[in-house]
Amino acid sequence: MAKNSVLAIRYGHRVTSYAESYLNYRLYGEPDADLDIDYYFWVIRDGGGVVLVDTGFAPEAGDRRRRAHYGTPAQALPELGIAPDDVSAVVITHGHWDHTGNVRQFPRAQLIMTEAEYAFWTSSLAARAQFAAHCEPEEIELLRQARADGRLTLFAGQHTVAAGIELTEVGGHTPGQLIASVATRDGGTVVLASDALHFYEEVERDRPFAVLADLPGMYRAYDTLAQLAAQPRTHLVAGHDPLVRTRFASYAPATAAGAAASVTDLTRAR
Ligand SMILES: [Zn+2]
């Protein structure tokens, strides 16, 4: 049995609104209100190595888009006792700018994403305004280069990264959005939903997020996540929800005092 530890690092924040975040929010007949959105990347550690799930946005892209930010993986990992060179694989859950921004910090890691996601973002459709708004072309170019260098693993359906770390393609939010299921040392499972689930309310109140590629696919992804959440000792981790920091315990080893406020231990659900 794999013994993985799983951390969420909150590296950014913005105040948005319900109307901006939920698809056709007026359908629900509720007043609009402010909504906090957090930005995370995730770290999976086992005996054998470190797997990074997404890389956050690049600081300059965050500035341009007026998001607050508190550090990149290369800055945050050393505070957790991890050298960036220890990262053997970087999982790219989807091609959006706030997930692909710091891939360049890991020039030796194997990159893993779905074939459908790679094919979409390297196609001419990705340049259309509704899609282009969510990606940074030079970051997609870097993926293209990684592929030419033999450093990009593409898969369809399911892929095992290492013992106890399984990726599943779900689509919906983007053409090849993936989720990661991680077996933990207590026999439980942590499901890193990334942007298949920005906010828990999407699944818990069946309310789709505003940015999407395929609405039936997004609903089916919510069904997949709900089925996973119904399994014993299985915990969903939403990709942008501040509730992650209340539903799980904070991670505060003595060595990471500086980063403790923004790191959550996903193996300790509360
Ligand atoms: Zn996204």
PDB file of C-alpha atoms in Angstrom, residues 2-178:
ATOM      1  CA  ALA A   2       1.324   3.354  -0.994  1.00  0.00           C
ATOM      2  CA  LYS A   3       1.962   5.822   1.779  1.00  0.00           C
ATOM      3  CA  ASN A   4       1.425   9.187   0.213  1.00  0.00           C
ATOM      4  CA  SER A   5       1.239  12.576   1.899  1.00  0.00           C
ATOM      5  CA  VAL A   6      -0.712  15.234   0.088  1.00  0.00           C
ATOM      6  CA  LEU A   7      -0.526  19.002   0.596  1.00  0.00           C
ATOM      7  CA  ALA A   8      -2.450  21.940  -0.869  1.00  0.00           C
ATOM      8  CA  ILE A   9      -0.457  25.141  -1.156  1.00  0.00           C
ATOM      9  CA  ARG A  10      -2.596  28.261  -1.436  1.00  0.00           C
ATOM     10  CA  TYR A  11      -0.508  30.678  -3.469  1.00  0.00           C
ATOM     11  CA  GLY A  12      -3.069  33.252  -4.645  1.00  0.00           C
ATOM     12  CA  HIS A  13      -6.417  34.893  -4.003  1.00  0.00           C
ATOM     13  CA  ARG A  14      -9.053  37.139  -5.535  1.00  0.00           C
ATOM     14  CA  VAL A  15     -12.517  38.383  -4.620  1.00  0.00           C
ATOM     15  CA  THR A  16     -15.004  37.527  -7.342  1.00  0.00           C
ATOM     16  CA  SER A  17     -18.810  37.129  -7.255  1.00  0.00           C
ATOM     17  CA  TYR A  18     -21.354  34.332  -7.480  1.00  0.00           C
ATOM     18  CA  ALA A  19     -22.738  35.757 -10.730  1.00  0.00           C
ATOM     19  CA  GLU A  20     -19.292  35.739 -12.305  1.00  0.00           C
ATOM     20  CA  SER A  21     -18.429  32.245 -11.034  1.00  0.00           C
ATOM     21  CA  TYR A  22     -21.578  30.187 -11.649  1.00  0.00           C
ATOM     22  CA  LEU A  23     -23.059  29.508 -15.059  1.00  0.00           C
ATOM     23  CA  ASN A  24     -26.317  31.469 -15.588  1.00  0.00           C
ATOM     24  CA  TYR A  25     -26.490  32.290 -11.898  1.00  0.00           C
ATOM     25  CA  ARG A  26     -29.776  34.179 -12.403  1.00  0.00           C
ATOM     26  CA  LEU A  27     -31.482  30.779 -12.827  1.00  0.00           C
ATOM     27  CA  TYR A  28     -31.271  30.243  -9.090  1.00  0.00           C
ATOM     28  CA  GLY A  29     -33.158  33.431  -8.126  1.00  0.00           C
ATOM     29  CA  GLU A  30     -30.647  34.386  -5.438  1.00  0.00           C
ATOM     30  CA  PRO A  31     -28.973  37.760  -4.890  1.00  0.00           C
ATOM     31  CA  ASP A  32     -25.372  38.133  -6.021  1.00  0.00           C
ATOM     32  CA  ALA A  33     -22.618  38.430  -3.405  1.00  0.00           C
ATOM     33  CA  ASP A  34     -18.853  38.534  -3.142  1.00  0.00           C
ATOM     34  CA  LEU A  35     -17.096  35.175  -3.368  1.00  0.00           C
ATOM     35  CA  ASP A  36     -13.498  34.478  -2.342  1.00  0.00           C
ATOM     36  CA  ILE A  37     -11.532  32.370  -4.785  1.00  0.00           C
ATOM     37  CA  ASP A  38      -8.269  30.746  -3.706  1.00  0.00           C
ATOM     38  CA  TYR A  39      -5.528  29.530  -6.029  1.00  0.00           C
ATOM     39  CA  TYR A  40      -3.719  26.297  -5.166  1.00  0.00           C
ATOM     40  CA  PHE A  41      -1.190  23.837  -6.386  1.00  0.00           C
ATOM     41  CA  TRP A  42      -0.718  20.407  -4.792  1.00  0.00           C
ATOM     42  CA  VAL A  43       2.238  18.289  -3.689  1.00  0.00           C
ATOM     43  CA  ILE A  44       2.191  14.491  -3.345  1.00  0.00           C
ATOM     44  CA  ARG A  45       5.094  12.920  -1.478  1.00  0.00           C
ATOM     45  CA  ASP A  46       5.834   9.238  -1.077  1.00  0.00           C
ATOM     46  CA  GLY A  47       8.927   7.265  -0.220  1.00  0.00           C
ATOM     47  CA  GLY A  48      10.095   7.397  -3.809  1.00  0.00           C
ATOM     48  CA  GLY A  49       9.736  11.006  -4.791  1.00  0.00           C
ATOM     49  CA  VAL A  50       7.658  14.131  -5.209  1.00  0.00           C
ATOM     50  CA  VAL A  51       4.841  14.654  -7.688  1.00  0.00           C
ATOM     51  CA  LEU A  52       3.625  18.203  -8.246  1.00  0.00           C
ATOM     52  CA  VAL A  53       0.023  18.614  -9.400  1.00  0.00           C
ATOM     53  CA  ASP A  54      -0.189  21.867 -11.352  1.00  0.00           C
ATOM     54  CA  THR A  55       2.182  24.783 -10.975  1.00  0.00           C
ATOM     55  CA  GLY A  56       0.012  27.844 -10.309  1.00  0.00           C
ATOM     56  CA  PHE A  57       0.161  30.997 -12.374  1.00  0.00           C
ATOM     57  CA  ALA A  58       3.293  32.933 -13.309  1.00  0.00           C
ATOM     58  CA  PRO A  59       3.710  36.059 -11.129  1.00  0.00           C
ATOM     59  CA  GLU A  60       3.670  38.373 -14.162  1.00  0.00           C
ATOM     60  CA  ALA A  61       0.460  36.779 -15.474  1.00  0.00           C
ATOM     61  CA  GLY A  62      -1.091  37.169 -12.024  1.00  0.00           C
ATOM     62  CA  ASP A  63      -0.134  40.839 -11.948  1.00  0.00           C
ATOM     63  CA  ARG A  64      -1.566  41.407 -15.405  1.00  0.00           C
ATOM     64  CA  ARG A  65      -4.828  39.757 -14.342  1.00  0.00           C
ATOM     65  CA  ARG A  66      -4.885  41.476 -10.934  1.00  0.00           C
ATOM     66  CA  ARG A  67      -4.698  38.400  -8.729  1.00  0.00           C
ATOM     67  CA  ALA A  68      -2.911  38.542  -5.373  1.00  0.00           C
ATOM     68  CA  HIS A  69      -0.107  35.987  -5.178  1.00  0.00           C
ATOM     69  CA  TYR A  70       2.264  34.707  -2.515  1.00  0.00           C
ATOM     70  CA  GLY A  71       4.867  32.583  -4.272  1.00  0.00           C
ATOM     71  CA  THR A  72       5.613  30.040  -6.962  1.00  0.00           C
ATOM     72  CA  PRO A  73       6.380  26.328  -6.443  1.00  0.00           C
ATOM     73  CA  ALA A  74      10.138  27.019  -6.657  1.00  0.00           C
ATOM     74  CA  GLN A  75       9.738  29.426  -3.718  1.00  0.00           C
ATOM     75  CA  ALA A  76       7.258  27.351  -1.689  1.00  0.00           C
ATOM     76  CA  LEU A  77       8.762  23.865  -2.009  1.00  0.00           C
ATOM     77  CA  PRO A  78      12.041  24.585  -0.164  1.00  0.00           C
ATOM     78  CA  GLU A  79       9.976  25.816   2.805  1.00  0.00           C
ATOM     79  CA  LEU A  80       8.446  22.323   2.868  1.00  0.00           C
ATOM     80  CA  GLY A  81      11.852  20.664   2.767  1.00  0.00           C
ATOM     81  CA  ILE A  82      11.584  19.818  -0.929  1.00  0.00           C
ATOM     82  CA  ALA A  83      14.208  20.815  -3.483  1.00  0.00           C
ATOM     83  CA  PRO A  84      12.592  21.626  -6.852  1.00  0.00           C
ATOM     84  CA  ASP A  85      14.931  19.070  -8.442  1.00  0.00           C
ATOM     85  CA  ASP A  86      13.299  16.383  -6.275  1.00  0.00           C
ATOM     86  CA  VAL A  87      10.093  16.779  -8.296  1.00  0.00           C
ATOM     87  CA  SER A  88      10.131  13.817 -10.657  1.00  0.00           C
ATOM     88  CA  ALA A  89       6.760  14.425 -12.319  1.00  0.00           C
ATOM     89  CA  VAL A  90       4.460  17.397 -12.861  1.00  0.00           C
ATOM     90  CA  VAL A  91       0.812  16.581 -13.538  1.00  0.00           C
ATOM     91  CA  ILE A  92      -0.959  19.247 -15.598  1.00  0.00           C
ATOM     92  CA  THR A  93      -4.662  18.902 -14.800  1.00  0.00           C
ATOM     93  CA  HIS A  94      -5.664  21.223 -17.657  1.00  0.00           C
ATOM     94  CA  GLY A  95      -4.241  23.968 -19.856  1.00  0.00           C
ATOM     95  CA  HIS A  96      -5.498  27.068 -18.045  1.00  0.00           C
ATOM     96  CA  TRP A  97      -3.022  29.839 -17.194  1.00  0.00           C
ATOM     97  CA  ASP A  98      -3.420  29.509 -13.410  1.00  0.00           C
ATOM     98  CA  HIS A  99      -2.253  25.865 -13.594  1.00  0.00           C
ATOM     99  CA  THR A 100       0.500  25.991 -16.243  1.00  0.00           C
ATOM    100  CA  GLY A 101       2.329  29.157 -15.178  1.00  0.00           C
ATOM    101  CA  ASN A 102       5.482  27.721 -13.628  1.00  0.00           C
ATOM    102  CA  VAL A 103       6.146  24.526 -15.573  1.00  0.00           C
ATOM    103  CA  ARG A 104       9.423  26.147 -16.638  1.00  0.00           C
ATOM    104  CA  GLN A 105      10.693  25.792 -13.053  1.00  0.00           C
ATOM    105  CA  PHE A 106      10.904  22.007 -13.553  1.00  0.00           C
ATOM    106  CA  PRO A 107      13.006  21.470 -16.664  1.00  0.00           C
ATOM    107  CA  ARG A 108      13.924  17.892 -15.744  1.00  0.00           C
ATOM    108  CA  ALA A 109      10.550  16.597 -14.555  1.00  0.00           C
ATOM    109  CA  GLN A 110       8.329  14.385 -16.668  1.00  0.00           C
ATOM    110  CA  LEU A 111       5.126  16.281 -17.560  1.00  0.00           C
ATOM    111  CA  ILE A 112       1.832  14.365 -17.645  1.00  0.00           C
ATOM    112  CA  MET A 113      -1.502  15.473 -19.102  1.00  0.00           C
ATOM    113  CA  THR A 114      -4.322  14.097 -21.220  1.00  0.00           C
ATOM    114  CA  GLU A 115      -4.021  13.716 -24.961  1.00  0.00           C
ATOM    115  CA  ALA A 116      -7.358  15.559 -25.386  1.00  0.00           C
ATOM    116  CA  GLU A 117      -6.146  18.558 -23.387  1.00  0.00           C
ATOM    117  CA  TYR A 118      -2.877  18.795 -25.269  1.00  0.00           C
ATOM    118  CA  ALA A 119      -4.609  18.389 -28.648  1.00  0.00           C
ATOM    119  CA  PHE A 120      -7.107  21.136 -27.837  1.00  0.00           C
ATOM    120  CA  TRP A 121      -4.665  23.783 -26.639  1.00  0.00           C
ATOM    121  CA  THR A 122      -2.327  23.177 -29.551  1.00  0.00           C
ATOM    122  CA  SER A 123      -5.216  23.463 -32.044  1.00  0.00           C
ATOM    123  CA  SER A 124      -6.470  26.591 -33.810  1.00  0.00           C
ATOM    124  CA  LEU A 125      -9.664  26.560 -31.696  1.00  0.00           C
ATOM    125  CA  ALA A 126      -7.631  27.550 -28.635  1.00  0.00           C
ATOM    126  CA  ALA A 127      -7.034  30.971 -30.223  1.00  0.00           C
ATOM    127  CA  ARG A 128     -10.767  31.833 -30.194  1.00  0.00           C
ATOM    128  CA  ALA A 129     -11.496  34.541 -27.656  1.00  0.00           C
ATOM    129  CA  GLN A 130     -13.598  32.467 -25.235  1.00  0.00           C
ATOM    130  CA  PHE A 131     -10.780  29.952 -24.874  1.00  0.00           C
ATOM    131  CA  ALA A 132      -7.770  32.227 -25.376  1.00  0.00           C
ATOM    132  CA  ALA A 133      -8.839  34.271 -22.342  1.00  0.00           C
ATOM    133  CA  HIS A 134      -7.831  31.345 -20.129  1.00  0.00           C
ATOM    134  CA  CYS A 135      -4.434  30.394 -21.452  1.00  0.00           C
ATOM    135  CA  GLU A 136      -0.958  31.838 -21.940  1.00  0.00           C
ATOM    136  CA  PRO A 137       0.305  30.896 -25.430  1.00  0.00           C
ATOM    137  CA  GLU A 138       3.978  30.777 -24.452  1.00  0.00           C
ATOM    138  CA  GLU A 139       3.135  28.259 -21.709  1.00  0.00           C
ATOM    139  CA  ILE A 140       1.395  26.044 -24.267  1.00  0.00           C
ATOM    140  CA  GLU A 141       4.470  26.454 -26.483  1.00  0.00           C
ATOM    141  CA  LEU A 142       6.571  25.133 -23.614  1.00  0.00           C
ATOM    142  CA  LEU A 143       4.397  21.984 -23.528  1.00  0.00           C
ATOM    143  CA  ARG A 144       4.891  21.589 -27.262  1.00  0.00           C
ATOM    144  CA  GLN A 145       8.646  21.860 -26.712  1.00  0.00           C
ATOM    145  CA  ALA A 146       8.498  19.323 -23.855  1.00  0.00           C
ATOM    146  CA  ARG A 147       6.747  16.926 -26.181  1.00  0.00           C
ATOM    147  CA  ALA A 148       9.452  17.377 -28.825  1.00  0.00           C
ATOM    148  CA  ASP A 149      12.018  16.688 -26.087  1.00  0.00           C
ATOM    149  CA  GLY A 150      10.268  13.439 -25.114  1.00  0.00           C
ATOM    150  CA  ARG A 151       9.394  14.865 -21.717  1.00  0.00           C
ATOM    151  CA  LEU A 152       5.597  14.918 -22.047  1.00  0.00           C
ATOM    152  CA  THR A 153       3.452  11.874 -21.283  1.00  0.00           C
ATOM    153  CA  LEU A 154      -0.013  12.003 -22.857  1.00  0.00           C
ATOM    154  CA  PHE A 155      -2.814   9.605 -21.944  1.00  0.00           C
ATOM    155  CA  ALA A 156      -6.507   8.986 -22.498  1.00  0.00           C
ATOM    156  CA  GLY A 157      -8.864   7.662 -19.820  1.00  0.00           C
ATOM    157  CA  GLN A 158      -6.664   6.600 -16.894  1.00  0.00           C
ATOM    158  CA  HIS A 159      -2.994   6.745 -16.039  1.00  0.00           C
ATOM    159  CA  THR A 160      -0.967   5.556 -13.045  1.00  0.00           C
ATOM    160  CA  VAL A 161       1.780   8.035 -12.101  1.00  0.00           C
ATOM    161  CA  ALA A 162       3.222   5.917  -9.274  1.00  0.00           C
ATOM    162  CA  ALA A 163       1.876   3.441  -6.717  1.00  0.00           C
ATOM    163  CA  GLY A 164      -1.347   4.934  -5.327  1.00  0.00           C
ATOM    164  CA  ILE A 165      -1.466   7.956  -7.642  1.00  0.00           C
ATOM    165  CA  GLU A 166      -4.108   7.543 -10.355  1.00  0.00           C
ATOM    166  CA  LEU A 167      -5.182  10.125 -12.913  1.00  0.00           C
ATOM    167  CA  THR A 168      -8.642  10.067 -14.500  1.00  0.00           C
ATOM    168  CA  GLU A 169      -9.746  12.131 -17.481  1.00  0.00           C
ATOM    169  CA  VAL A 170     -13.162  13.722 -16.842  1.00  0.00           C
ATOM    170  CA  GLY A 171     -13.433  16.643 -19.306  1.00  0.00           C
ATOM    171  CA  GLY A 172     -16.239  19.187 -18.885  1.00  0.00           C
ATOM    172  CA  HIS A 173     -14.425  22.267 -17.627  1.00  0.00           C
ATOM    173  CA  THR A 174     -11.875  21.831 -20.437  1.00  0.00           C
ATOM    174  CA  PRO A 175     -11.761  19.193 -23.194  1.00  0.00           C
ATOM    175  CA  GLY A 176      -9.368  16.942 -21.259  1.00  0.00           C
ATOM    176  CA  GLN A 177      -9.581  18.063 -17.628  1.00  0.00           C
ATOM    177  CA  LEU A 178      -8.233  15.381 -15.270  1.00  0.00           C
TER     178      LEU A 178
END
